[in-house]
C-alpha positions as a LaTeX table, in Angstrom:
\begin{tabular}{lrrr}
\hline
Residue & $x$ (\AA) & $y$ (\AA) & $z$ (\AA) \\
\hline
Met1 & 49.90 & 6.89 & 57.12 \\
Arg2 & 48.98 & 4.30 & 59.69 \\
Arg3 & 45.26 & 4.99 & 59.43 \\
Asp4 & 45.28 & 4.80 & 55.63 \\
Leu5 & 47.25 & 1.56 & 55.71 \\
Cys6 & 44.80 & $-0.04$ & 58.15 \\
Asp7 & 41.91 & 1.01 & 55.90 \\
Gly8 & 43.71 & $-0.40$ & 52.87 \\
Val9 & 44.22 & $-3.75$ & 54.56 \\
Gly10 & 40.57 & $-4.03$ & 55.60 \\
Ile11 & 39.33 & $-3.12$ & 52.13 \\
Ala12 & 41.79 & $-5.50$ & 50.44 \\
Arg13 & 40.30 & $-8.30$ & 52.54 \\
Leu14 & 36.76 & $-7.22$ & 51.65 \\
Leu15 & 37.69 & $-7.42$ & 47.96 \\
Asn16 & 39.81 & $-10.58$ & 48.32 \\
Ala17 & 42.65 & $-8.61$ & 46.71 \\
Thr18 & 46.44 & $-8.63$ & 47.04 \\
Leu19 & 47.78 & $-5.50$ & 48.75 \\
Val20 & 50.84 & $-3.80$ & 47.31 \\
Leu21 & 52.79 & $-1.95$ & 49.99 \\
Pro22 & 51.76 & 1.67 & 49.52 \\
Lys23 & 53.88 & 4.50 & 48.25 \\
Phe24 & 52.35 & 7.41 & 50.10 \\
Glu25 & 51.59 & 10.62 & 48.29 \\
Val26 & 54.22 & 13.20 & 49.19 \\
Ala27 & 51.80 & 16.13 & 49.44 \\
Ala28 & 49.41 & 14.24 & 51.68 \\
Tyr29 & 51.77 & 14.26 & 54.64 \\
Trp30 & 54.85 & 16.42 & 55.28 \\
Asn31 & 56.07 & 17.32 & 51.78 \\
Glu32 & 58.88 & 14.78 & 51.86 \\
Ser33 & 59.92 & 11.61 & 50.07 \\
Ser34 & 60.21 & 9.13 & 52.95 \\
Gly35 & 57.67 & 6.33 & 52.85 \\
Phe36 & 56.42 & 3.15 & 54.47 \\
Ala37 & 59.76 & 1.37 & 54.81 \\
Asp38 & 61.37 & 4.43 & 56.43 \\
Val39 & 58.96 & 4.20 & 59.35 \\
Phe40 & 57.53 & 0.68 & 59.54 \\
Asp41 & 59.10 & $-2.80$ & 59.62 \\
Val42 & 58.10 & $-4.17$ & 56.21 \\
Asp43 & 59.12 & $-7.82$ & 56.69 \\
Tyr44 & 57.33 & $-8.00$ & 60.03 \\
Phe45 & 54.17 & $-6.55$ & 58.50 \\
Val46 & 54.16 & $-9.05$ & 55.62 \\
Gln47 & 54.77 & $-11.93$ & 58.02 \\
Lys48 & 52.04 & $-10.92$ & 60.50 \\
Met49 & 49.46 & $-10.45$ & 57.73 \\
Ser50 & 50.10 & $-13.93$ & 56.31 \\
Gly51 & 46.85 & $-15.90$ & 56.47 \\
Tyr52 & 44.77 & $-12.71$ & 56.43 \\
Ile53 & 45.68 & $-11.15$ & 53.08 \\
Glu54 & 48.54 & $-11.51$ & 50.63 \\
Val55 & 50.95 & $-8.56$ & 50.74 \\
Val56 & 53.61 & $-7.93$ & 48.12 \\
Lys57 & 56.40 & $-5.37$ & 48.29 \\
Glu58 & 56.44 & $-4.64$ & 44.56 \\
Leu59 & 54.09 & $-5.07$ & 41.63 \\
Pro60 & 54.43 & $-8.20$ & 39.46 \\
Lys61 & 56.48 & $-7.52$ & 36.33 \\
Asp62 & 53.56 & $-8.02$ & 33.96 \\
Ile63 & 51.69 & $-5.02$ & 35.38 \\
Ala64 & 54.54 & $-2.97$ & 36.92 \\
Ser65 & 54.71 & $-0.66$ & 33.91 \\
Lys66 & 50.95 & 0.00 & 33.86 \\
Glu67 & 49.13 & 2.85 & 35.54 \\
Pro68 & 46.51 & 1.65 & 38.02 \\
Phe69 & 42.84 & 2.40 & 37.47 \\
Lys70 & 42.11 & 5.08 & 40.08 \\
Val71 & 39.03 & 4.87 & 42.28 \\
Asp72 & 38.35 & 7.84 & 44.57 \\
Cys73 & 35.88 & 7.01 & 47.32 \\
Ser74 & 36.86 & 9.89 & 49.61 \\
Lys75 & 33.68 & 11.92 & 48.99 \\
Arg76 & 31.26 & 9.04 & 49.49 \\
Lys77 & 28.89 & 9.46 & 52.43 \\
Gly78 & 26.84 & 7.12 & 54.58 \\
Gln79 & 27.09 & 3.36 & 54.51 \\
Phe80 & 29.49 & 2.72 & 51.64 \\
Asp81 & 29.70 & $-0.74$ & 50.06 \\
Tyr82 & 33.17 & $-1.43$ & 48.62 \\
Ile83 & 32.15 & $-4.80$ & 47.23 \\
Glu84 & 29.29 & $-3.27$ & 45.26 \\
Ser85 & 31.11 & $-0.10$ & 44.18 \\
Val86 & 34.80 & $-1.01$ & 43.85 \\
Leu87 & 34.99 & $-4.75$ & 43.18 \\
Pro88 & 33.70 & $-4.43$ & 39.57 \\
Ser89 & 36.59 & $-2.05$ & 38.77 \\
Leu90 & 39.10 & $-4.46$ & 40.33 \\
Leu91 & 37.75 & $-7.40$ & 38.36 \\
Glu92 & 37.81 & $-5.40$ & 35.13 \\
His93 & 41.22 & $-3.73$ & 35.46 \\
His94 & 43.00 & $-6.22$ & 37.79 \\
Tyr95 & 45.09 & $-3.38$ & 39.27 \\
Ile96 & 43.52 & $-0.39$ & 41.02 \\
Ser97 & 44.52 & 2.34 & 43.42 \\
Phe98 & 41.89 & 3.88 & 45.63 \\
Thr99 & 41.28 & 6.56 & 48.21 \\
Pro100 & 39.10 & 5.17 & 51.05 \\
Ala101 & 35.78 & 6.74 & 52.00 \\
Met102 & 36.41 & 9.04 & 54.95 \\
Ser103 & 33.02 & 8.34 & 56.55 \\
Gln104 & 33.13 & 4.57 & 56.37 \\
Arg105 & 31.78 & 2.49 & 59.26 \\
Arg106 & 34.46 & $-0.11$ & 59.91 \\
Asp107 & 32.37 & $-1.66$ & 62.67 \\
Arg108 & 29.90 & $-2.72$ & 59.95 \\
Tyr109 & 32.49 & $-4.76$ & 58.08 \\
Pro110 & 31.98 & $-8.54$ & 58.02 \\
Glu111 & 33.83 & $-10.22$ & 60.88 \\
Tyr112 & 36.60 & $-11.57$ & 58.62 \\
Ala113 & 37.38 & $-8.07$ & 57.32 \\
Arg114 & 37.28 & $-6.53$ & 60.80 \\
Ala115 & 39.66 & $-9.20$ & 62.08 \\
Thr116 & 42.05 & $-8.43$ & 59.22 \\
Leu117 & 41.91 & $-4.68$ & 59.81 \\
Cys118 & 42.49 & $-5.18$ & 63.55 \\
Gln119 & 45.40 & $-7.54$ & 62.94 \\
Ala120 & 47.03 & $-4.84$ & 60.85 \\
Cys121 & 46.37 & $-1.95$ & 63.22 \\
Tyr122 & 47.24 & $-3.62$ & 66.51 \\
Ser123 & 49.60 & $-6.49$ & 65.74 \\
Ala124 & 51.29 & $-6.16$ & 62.36 \\
Ile125 & 52.49 & $-2.55$ & 62.31 \\
Arg126 & 55.62 & $-1.76$ & 64.26 \\
Leu127 & 58.41 & 0.76 & 63.80 \\
Thr128 & 61.69 & $-0.15$ & 62.17 \\
Ser129 & 64.25 & $-1.43$ & 64.67 \\
Ser130 & 66.37 & 1.72 & 64.35 \\
Leu131 & 63.40 & 4.04 & 64.84 \\
Glu132 & 62.04 & 2.01 & 67.75 \\
Lys133 & 65.46 & 2.16 & 69.39 \\
Lys134 & 65.39 & 5.95 & 69.06 \\
Ala135 & 61.83 & 6.03 & 70.44 \\
Ile136 & 62.83 & 3.97 & 73.49 \\
Glu137 & 65.78 & 6.29 & 74.04 \\
Leu138 & 63.41 & 9.26 & 73.97 \\
Leu139 & 60.91 & 7.59 & 76.29 \\
Asp140 & 63.64 & 6.71 & 78.79 \\
Ala141 & 64.87 & 10.32 & 78.82 \\
Ile142 & 61.53 & 11.76 & 79.95 \\
Pro143 & 61.18 & 12.09 & 83.77 \\
Lys144 & 58.47 & 9.80 & 85.15 \\
Pro145 & 55.56 & 9.91 & 85.65 \\
Phe146 & 54.63 & 12.15 & 82.77 \\
Leu147 & 51.73 & 13.40 & 80.69 \\
Ser148 & 51.96 & 13.46 & 76.91 \\
Leu149 & 50.21 & 16.53 & 75.54 \\
His150 & 49.30 & 16.71 & 71.86 \\
Leu151 & 49.20 & 20.45 & 71.32 \\
Arg152 & 48.20 & 21.73 & 67.88 \\
Phe153 & 49.04 & 25.38 & 67.43 \\
Glu154 & 51.43 & 25.39 & 64.50 \\
Pro155 & 51.01 & 27.97 & 61.70 \\
Asp156 & 49.73 & 25.46 & 59.13 \\
Met157 & 47.22 & 24.02 & 61.60 \\
Val158 & 45.81 & 27.43 & 62.49 \\
Ala159 & 45.71 & 28.43 & 58.82 \\
Tyr160 & 43.90 & 25.21 & 57.92 \\
Ser161 & 41.30 & 25.80 & 60.65 \\
Gln162 & 40.34 & 29.17 & 59.12 \\
Cys163 & 40.13 & 30.68 & 62.60 \\
Glu164 & 41.34 & 34.06 & 63.77 \\
Tyr165 & 42.86 & 34.79 & 67.17 \\
Pro166 & 43.22 & 38.18 & 68.85 \\
Asn167 & 46.35 & 39.21 & 70.74 \\
Leu168 & 48.86 & 37.00 & 68.95 \\
Ser169 & 52.44 & 38.16 & 68.55 \\
Pro170 & 53.45 & 39.78 & 65.22 \\
Ser171 & 55.70 & 36.80 & 64.43 \\
Ser172 & 52.82 & 34.34 & 64.95 \\
Ile173 & 50.47 & 36.42 & 62.80 \\
Ala174 & 53.06 & 36.56 & 60.00 \\
Ala175 & 53.65 & 32.79 & 60.16 \\
Ile176 & 49.91 & 32.08 & 59.99 \\
Glu177 & 49.37 & 34.44 & 57.07 \\
Ala178 & 52.24 & 32.82 & 55.18 \\
Ala179 & 50.60 & 29.41 & 55.65 \\
Arg180 & 47.05 & 30.45 & 54.71 \\
Val181 & 47.42 & 30.38 & 50.90 \\
Asp182 & 43.76 & 30.44 & 49.77 \\
Arg183 & 42.20 & 29.39 & 53.10 \\
Lys184 & 40.96 & 32.77 & 54.26 \\
Pro185 & 39.69 & 33.02 & 57.87 \\
Trp186 & 36.00 & 33.23 & 58.67 \\
Thr187 & 34.86 & 36.64 & 59.83 \\
Gly188 & 31.91 & 38.15 & 61.71 \\
Glu189 & 29.02 & 35.90 & 62.67 \\
Leu190 & 30.34 & 32.98 & 60.62 \\
Ala191 & 33.57 & 33.08 & 62.63 \\
Gln192 & 31.59 & 32.79 & 65.88 \\
Ile193 & 29.51 & 29.89 & 64.54 \\
Trp194 & 32.66 & 28.11 & 63.36 \\
Arg195 & 34.35 & 28.56 & 66.75 \\
Lys196 & 31.27 & 27.38 & 68.67 \\
Arg197 & 31.27 & 24.21 & 66.58 \\
Gly198 & 34.67 & 23.43 & 68.10 \\
Lys199 & 36.64 & 23.96 & 64.89 \\
Cys200 & 39.35 & 26.23 & 66.32 \\
Pro201 & 42.54 & 24.75 & 67.87 \\
Leu202 & 43.18 & 25.68 & 71.49 \\
Thr203 & 46.00 & 28.14 & 72.00 \\
Pro204 & 48.75 & 27.26 & 74.52 \\
Asn205 & 47.28 & 29.85 & 76.93 \\
Glu206 & 43.79 & 28.35 & 76.59 \\
Thr207 & 45.30 & 24.91 & 77.15 \\
Val208 & 46.91 & 26.13 & 80.39 \\
Leu209 & 43.51 & 27.29 & 81.61 \\
Met210 & 41.96 & 23.93 & 80.70 \\
Leu211 & 44.66 & 21.96 & 82.51 \\
Gln212 & 44.32 & 24.17 & 85.58 \\
Ser213 & 40.55 & 23.64 & 85.57 \\
Leu214 & 41.31 & 19.91 & 85.93 \\
Asn215 & 43.65 & 20.64 & 88.86 \\
Ile216 & 46.65 & 19.22 & 87.01 \\
Pro217 & 49.62 & 20.42 & 89.09 \\
Thr218 & 51.96 & 22.94 & 87.49 \\
Ser219 & 54.86 & 20.68 & 88.53 \\
Thr220 & 53.62 & 17.88 & 86.22 \\
Asn221 & 56.17 & 16.50 & 83.78 \\
Ile222 & 54.74 & 17.22 & 80.32 \\
Tyr223 & 56.04 & 15.83 & 77.04 \\
Leu224 & 54.98 & 17.98 & 74.10 \\
Ala225 & 53.90 & 15.69 & 71.26 \\
Ala226 & 53.81 & 18.35 & 68.59 \\
Gly227 & 55.21 & 19.37 & 65.24 \\
Asp228 & 57.89 & 21.95 & 64.65 \\
Gly229 & 56.94 & 25.60 & 64.97 \\
Leu230 & 54.55 & 25.68 & 67.95 \\
Met231 & 53.55 & 29.29 & 68.53 \\
Glu232 & 52.78 & 31.34 & 71.64 \\
Met233 & 54.44 & 28.87 & 74.02 \\
Glu234 & 55.81 & 31.46 & 76.45 \\
Gly235 & 52.58 & 31.65 & 78.46 \\
Phe236 & 52.38 & 27.86 & 78.69 \\
Thr237 & 55.95 & 27.25 & 79.85 \\
Ser238 & 55.77 & 30.09 & 82.38 \\
Val239 & 53.03 & 28.13 & 84.21 \\
Tyr240 & 53.93 & 24.49 & 83.46 \\
Thr241 & 57.68 & 24.61 & 83.79 \\
Asn242 & 58.57 & 20.91 & 83.45 \\
Val243 & 58.05 & 20.70 & 79.70 \\
Phe244 & 60.09 & 18.34 & 77.53 \\
Thr245 & 60.44 & 18.08 & 73.76 \\
Lys246 & 62.16 & 15.64 & 71.44 \\
Ser247 & 64.30 & 18.45 & 70.00 \\
Val248 & 65.88 & 18.93 & 73.45 \\
Leu249 & 66.02 & 15.32 & 74.64 \\
Leu250 & 67.48 & 13.77 & 71.47 \\
Asn251 & 70.93 & 14.11 & 70.02 \\
Gln252 & 70.81 & 17.23 & 67.87 \\
Glu253 & 72.55 & 15.61 & 64.91 \\
Asp254 & 70.03 & 12.76 & 64.94 \\
Phe255 & 67.12 & 15.15 & 65.30 \\
Thr256 & 68.08 & 17.40 & 62.39 \\
Arg257 & 68.38 & 14.36 & 60.09 \\
Met258 & 64.84 & 13.19 & 60.85 \\
His259 & 61.90 & 13.69 & 58.50 \\
Gly260 & 58.51 & 14.93 & 59.66 \\
Asn261 & 56.92 & 11.49 & 59.65 \\
Thr262 & 59.73 & 9.90 & 61.67 \\
Lys263 & 59.35 & 12.68 & 64.25 \\
Ala264 & 55.61 & 12.01 & 64.34 \\
Ala265 & 56.33 & 8.30 & 64.85 \\
Leu266 & 58.40 & 9.15 & 67.93 \\
Asp267 & 55.54 & 11.24 & 69.32 \\
Tyr268 & 53.17 & 8.35 & 68.67 \\
Tyr269 & 55.41 & 5.85 & 70.47 \\
Val270 & 55.86 & 8.11 & 73.50 \\
Ser271 & 52.13 & 8.91 & 73.62 \\
Ile272 & 50.94 & 5.29 & 73.65 \\
Asn273 & 53.37 & 4.60 & 76.49 \\
Ser274 & 52.83 & 7.73 & 78.59 \\
Asp275 & 51.20 & 7.70 & 82.01 \\
Ala276 & 48.47 & 9.98 & 80.64 \\
Tyr277 & 47.57 & 11.40 & 77.26 \\
Val278 & 45.76 & 14.70 & 76.75 \\
Ala279 & 44.79 & 15.98 & 73.30 \\
Thr280 & 43.76 & 19.52 & 72.45 \\
Tyr281 & 42.45 & 18.39 & 69.07 \\
Phe282 & 40.87 & 15.22 & 67.67 \\
Gly283 & 42.89 & 14.51 & 64.55 \\
Asn284 & 44.27 & 11.33 & 63.02 \\
Met285 & 47.09 & 10.91 & 65.53 \\
Asp286 & 44.75 & 11.43 & 68.48 \\
Lys287 & 42.36 & 8.77 & 67.20 \\
Ile288 & 45.13 & 6.24 & 66.63 \\
Val289 & 46.81 & 6.95 & 69.99 \\
Ala290 & 43.49 & 6.77 & 71.86 \\
Ala291 & 42.55 & 3.51 & 70.15 \\
Met292 & 45.91 & 1.92 & 70.93 \\
Arg293 & 45.81 & 3.10 & 74.55 \\
Thr294 & 42.30 & 1.66 & 74.87 \\
Tyr295 & 43.44 & $-1.61$ & 73.33 \\
Lys296 & 46.29 & $-1.73$ & 75.86 \\
Arg297 & 43.84 & $-0.82$ & 78.65 \\
Met298 & 45.66 & 2.43 & 79.34 \\
His299 & 42.59 & 4.55 & 79.91 \\
Asn300 & 44.22 & 7.75 & 81.19 \\
Thr301 & 43.26 & 9.48 & 77.96 \\
Leu302 & 41.41 & 12.77 & 77.70 \\
Phe303 & 40.26 & 15.05 & 74.88 \\
Leu304 & 39.82 & 18.69 & 75.83 \\
Ser305 & 36.57 & 20.13 & 74.49 \\
Arg306 & 37.19 & 23.05 & 72.15 \\
Lys307 & 33.46 & 23.38 & 71.63 \\
Ala308 & 32.75 & 23.77 & 75.35 \\
Phe309 & 35.56 & 26.30 & 75.72 \\
Ala310 & 34.16 & 28.42 & 72.87 \\
Glu311 & 30.60 & 28.25 & 74.17 \\
Leu312 & 31.57 & 29.19 & 77.74 \\
Thr313 & 33.86 & 32.05 & 76.76 \\
Ser314 & 31.20 & 33.42 & 74.37 \\
Lys315 & 28.95 & 33.79 & 77.43 \\
Gly316 & 31.55 & 36.01 & 79.05 \\
Leu317 & 32.85 & 33.49 & 81.59 \\
Glu318 & 36.43 & 34.00 & 82.70 \\
Gly319 & 38.78 & 33.35 & 85.60 \\
Val320 & 37.50 & 31.11 & 88.42 \\
Ala321 & 33.98 & 30.91 & 86.98 \\
Leu322 & 35.32 & 29.65 & 83.65 \\
Lys323 & 37.55 & 27.06 & 85.34 \\
Lys324 & 34.61 & 25.74 & 87.37 \\
Ala325 & 32.45 & 25.48 & 84.26 \\
Leu326 & 35.22 & 23.67 & 82.36 \\
Trp327 & 35.61 & 21.23 & 85.24 \\
Glu328 & 31.89 & 20.44 & 85.08 \\
Val329 & 32.24 & 19.69 & 81.37 \\
His330 & 35.24 & 17.39 & 81.75 \\
Lys331 & 34.89 & 15.88 & 85.22 \\
Asn332 & 33.22 & 12.61 & 84.21 \\
Asp333 & 35.69 & 11.96 & 81.40 \\
Phe334 & 38.56 & 12.95 & 83.69 \\
Ala335 & 37.36 & 10.66 & 86.48 \\
Ile336 & 37.09 & 7.57 & 84.29 \\
Gly337 & 40.10 & 8.51 & 82.20 \\
Arg338 & 38.53 & 8.35 & 78.77 \\
Gly339 & 37.87 & 11.18 & 76.36 \\
Phe340 & 34.32 & 12.06 & 75.32 \\
Ala341 & 35.10 & 11.45 & 71.65 \\
Leu342 & 36.82 & 8.09 & 72.08 \\
Pro343 & 34.98 & 5.48 & 69.98 \\
Asp344 & 34.38 & 1.92 & 71.10 \\
Cys345 & 37.36 & $-0.24$ & 70.19 \\
Phe346 & 35.69 & $-3.18$ & 68.45 \\
Cys347 & 39.10 & $-4.65$ & 67.68 \\
Glu348 & 39.47 & $-5.66$ & 71.31 \\
Phe349 & 37.18 & $-8.59$ & 70.60 \\
Glu350 & 38.50 & $-9.60$ & 67.19 \\
Leu351 & 42.03 & $-10.87$ & 67.76 \\
\hline
\end{tabular}
């Protein structure tokens, strides 16, 4: 949600257009009806964007009953020009909705558009006061110092990856199969190629091995920034015993009332304020958290390499030899505290 909003702001500035606060597509996130105002402080956002772009909460009455002209840029590749490709539709129809190009190069925006995007991402978006209060409560409850670990091994994530894993429990296998729908796993040689490209989420047991290769003490306080339904956690918690989750630390009545995106917002808040952040994947949350930590000069951020793990294990490495090889892969990133996939934060120079 946050990423799409930042993109929308930058593109609105490129097109010199008014931005209507988005109503996020239910299916695109957690199959629920909560939206922008349930997570973010709307009035604060409108105020902070003043002077950059005009933001309105609702459509003007004269076009509120109309359907927007839809522009889908999501499949566009390479250097995509919104002014050339989208502005004509805006000028013709006056009211459009669009899906941003996933491969866009924001660092190639004109300076005025970059400054607007950065203002949105790093200054204008904050949680609602009630949600921020809950996030502070959660942060205060975690023993310090602590590492926030974004672990992605939920059934839907594994199903989406189209990867297969040997030696999972029957309950995990059943949960994954139920989530697969039409996304069948790769098999044979294609499965090996897919895994070596780093497409398969690390299991909790593989994550333990990675953390041990970095000599992260088993007594480390670890906050699990993860969705509901993490599988195969027994092996992880038997080694790293000081593991904390929001479901345990928060009042149970409050927790059960929360939607998926409000839970994710809590994980985001904790992760940008943790002493260290380690990600086993490189998804939308990891990119946003890493960028914000970089902006705040909190460089203890590391992305574990799924690709390296797959390549090394395919060669038959295990035990001490595997740990040494994994250390060689990660040692430079670990020493300087920045993940190998962390992009330059051009926004640092724009505000």
